[in-house]
Amino acid sequence: MFATYLGASLLPIGALATVLLNGVQEDAAKQGRDQGVAQAAVIAEMAVAPALDAADLSRGLTESERDSLAKATDLALFHGSVLRMRLRTFTGQVVYSDDGSTSGGVPVSDPAFHSATVGVAGATMIADANEAGGKVIRVLQPVFARASGEAIGVLELYLPYDKIDQRLHEQMVVTYWRLGGGLGVLYLALGLISWSTTRSLRRYAARQEHEALHDGLTGLPNREAFRQRATAALREDKGGAVVVVDLNRFKEVNDTLGHHAGDELLKVITARLRGGVRQQDTVARLGGDEFALIVPGADADEVRVMLESLRTVLTSEVVLDGVPLTIEASFGIALYPAHGAEVEELLRHADAAMYQGKRGTADIVVWTGERTRHPTQWLVVQAELRHALDRDELVLFYQPKVSLSDGTICGVEALVRWQHPERGLLPPSEFLPAAEQSGLIEPLTAWVLRRALTDQAAWAAAGRDWTVSVNVSARNLEAADFAGMVEALLAEFGTAPDRLVLEVTETAMVDDRATSMAAIHRLAGRGIGFSMDDFGTGYTSLERLRGVPLVELKIDRTFVATVLEEKENQAIVHAVIALSRGLGCRVTAEGVETAEIADWLAAAGCDEAQGYHYSRPMPWAQISVPIPEEAIR
Amino acid sequence: MKKLLVSMLALGLLTGCGGKADEPAGQSAVPFDQALHDSLPQAVRDRGYIRFVTDASYAPMESFAADGRTIVGFEPDLADAIGQVLGIRIQIVTGPFQTALDKVADGTYEGVLSAMTDTAEREKKADFVDYLSAGSSIIVQRGNPHRVADLTGLCGNVVAIEKGTIQADLLHRTQSECDGRPMKINEYKTNADALLQLRTGRAVAVLNDFPAATHLATDSRTKDYYELASTAQYDPGLIGIPFAKNNSQLRDAVKGALDQVVATGTYADLLQRWNLSSGAVKAVSINGATQD
C-alpha cells in the first residue's frame, strides 16, 4: 500500500517537475532573446542612428554616412560584441553590411523582418556552428534615425549568445538544484506522511481484524474465526473432526465464586485446551463456556483418544480463589466429511452429540445420526412437559419383576408415559432426555415417586406385596434435598422404606460427587433399596462399586436378549451373577422375552427377571396374575 | 496577449464595418457629398487621391506613432474627414517643412498639412484654407533654468528653431530688440531636432505653436523635460492648408468639405480629442491672414 502511495505521489511530482523545468527553460530562452533585443536597441540608438541622421536609405548611403556608420560600429564588430550587421531598407535591400556585401540576410518574407518594418523588434535564436556555443541571436530592429521618431529602415544584427547562454546556464543549474531539492523534500514529506498514515492504518486494520476474530477474554479465535478456519479445513479434503466442548456446571462457578473466578476458570481451561491439542488443531471459544476444536486429519478413534487425554488434563483440579474445583466437560464429535459438508451442520451435529453425552453416560460422544435430537426440539418438549406436569398428562405403567425361583411377582418397575394431547402415548425416550437436560427432571421424578407410592398404597391395600422401583437420574441425586424429599413422601404415605427401590444408572451411582453419595447413603441407611440399572453398558470401573449399598444389579437387555446364542453373553451374565453374590445383592435380568431364556437364567442362578415374556408395562390394575404360583400362594 | 488579440479583433471588426480601411476607429462618419466630389478637378477625381506633405514632429498636430512609420494626430484625422466628404483618399507624405510650400507651388504635392500658419508672405505663394487659430509660445527646459520670461529674455542665448516656420521669422524680428546681445538662432530641419537641442541643454528655448507647446509641457512622456516660459501667445494667427495658386478648384472643394466637417460636429469632436478646442475657428476661411 505504501509503495502504491509512493508511486502515485511520484506522478504529480514528476509532472510538476516537468512543468517547472520546462517553464525555467522557456524563461531562460526568452530572457536570452529579450537581452538580445535590448542590446540591439541600444546599439541601434547609440551607434547606428546618429550616423544616419539625414539618411534616406532608399537612395543608399552617402560616403560620409557610410564612414560614420563604420566608425560607430567597427570596434564592436572587431571585438565580437556584434558578430554581423546589416542595414536594410523596408523593402529588404541591404544598404550597409559589416563586410561590405549587399547579399544575404533574412528573407523579406520572413515574419520577423515584416515585424521590424512595422516597428516591432524581434530576436531569434539561430544555430551557427562557427560560433562559440553553436548559437547566435539574430535581432531585427527598426532604426529610428531621427528625433521625430521616424523609422528609416531595419537593422539586422547578429549577437553572440555564448556568454548569455553561459550565464543563463549557470542560473538554470542553480534553479534546477533548488527545484530538485524542493521537490525532493516535498516528495520526502509526502512519503513520510503516507508512510506513517499507512502504517497506522495497517495497525488499526490488523487490530480490528484480530478483535473481530478473537475472543477478548481468552484470546482464542471466536465463533466467526472458527467458522472461517473450519471452512478452510473442510476445503482441504483431508477429513477430520469438529468437536464441541461444553463445561459442566460452569454457571455454578460463576454464580457462587463470581464472574472473576469464572473468567479465571475460562483462562485456565483455555490454557489446558491449547496444551492438549496438536499444533495443527484449532481451539476456539464459541461463547460462554462453550469451546470448539477443529481436528483435521483425524478419524473417530484418533479424536476419541485425543479427547480422552484432553479430558484428563481438563478435569484435573483447579484452585480458584482458594477453592479447589473439578470441572467436567462434555465433548461432542462430528466428523467431516462423513457428518456434514457445512460448518454449521457439523457444529449442530457435534452439539447434538455433546448434549447426548450430557444426558447419557459418556462424556465423549460421536454423532451417530439424526436420532440425536436437536436441542431446540427439546425446548419444545420441555415447555410442553411443564404443562404436562401441571395438567397431569403423565401416567405410570408398571412392569412386573418375576422371581425366577417360584414365578411370583415380587415387584414392579414404574415406567412413566406421557399421554400427549396430540402425539398420543409417548415412551420415556421421547421426553426424558429433554427433562434430564433441564431442571424438569426434578419435579418429574417427584411426580413419579408420589404417583408410584400412591399406587403402591393402592395395590398393598389390594393385598399385593410388590416393591416398586422408580428410576432416578444422576441429576436427582445431586439435587439439594433429594433424600429429604423421598423421606417426606415415605412418611406421607406411610410406606415401609424397603418397599421402595431407586434405580440408578452406573454413572449416576458411582459418581464421585459428594452430594450424590451422601444422598444414596442416607436413603440406604433408611432402608430404601438401590438398584444399578443397565449394568454393563457404562464405562465405570468395577472399583467404583465398592462402598455403594446395592440391593440389586440389573443386567442390561443387550446381554440377555441373545444369551442363548452367544457364549460371551453367557459368560458375562454368569460373571454378573457371581459379582452380585459377592456384593450381597440380587440380580435381575432385563428384557426376558422367551421362556427358554427365563429357564436358562433360572439355571444360571439369576434371581429375578422382567420382560415381555412376563408382561408389558401397563397400569398396575391391569397386571393380571395368571401365574399358577400366585394362585398357589 | 489574449487581450491584445481581442482588441485587435474588435478593431478589425470596426474597420470592417466602417467600409474604409484607413478610417479612424469610432470616428463619427461624415457623409459623402456628391456635389463636392463632382466639384473636384477632373484629374483628382480620376486619380482618386491627393497628397499633403507634413513634417511629422509636431504633436499633437502630427507625429510618428511607435512604429516609426504611421503618422498620427489632429491633422491626419482631419484629412481623413475631408477625404470622406470628398470621396477621395488623402495621403500624408513626410517632408521638410521649409520646402513644403515650394513643393505645393510646383505641384509635387497638392497641399501642406503641417500646422502651417497663414501669413501674407506665404499667401504670395499659395492660397490658404484656414481651420485653426493659434499663436506662438516659448518652450524652455523644465524649471526654466535661464529664467526666460518673454521673447527678449532670449537675447544672448542659443535658441533652436525649425527652419521656415513663422517662429523662426519671429525670432529674427526680435533680434532687433536685443541691443548688442543677439540671440544665437540655430535652425533645424524638423521641430524634433530643435527640441532635441533644448532637451540636451544646447539651446535654452524653442518656439512652437501654442497647441504643440502645450502638448509638450503636459504629455506624460515629455512634461518632465519641458515647460512653457509663459502663457503668452505671440503673433496669433490662423493655421491652414496652402494650395497652389492655380488649383482653386481643389482649394474650394476642400474648403467645402471642411465646412461640412465643421457643420456635422466632427471638427469639434476632433479638436476635443486632441485637446485643441481653444484653437477652434468659428468658420473655415480662405486666406484669412489678409482677408480680415
XYZ file of C-alpha atoms in Angstrom, chain B residues 16 30 38 98-99 121 171-172 178-179 193 195 203 214 230:
15
model
C -14.537 46.270 -41.493
C -19.075 62.479 -42.161
C -18.110 66.458 -58.593
C 10.981 74.635 -45.006
C 10.469 73.467 -48.561
C 4.113 86.478 -47.117
C 12.963 85.281 -33.602
C 14.754 87.092 -36.391
C 18.402 92.509 -28.247
C 20.729 95.508 -28.113
C 15.701 68.239 -33.940
C 13.586 70.117 -29.281
C 19.627 75.602 -26.556
C 1.143 72.884 -24.512
C 4.789 81.949 -20.037
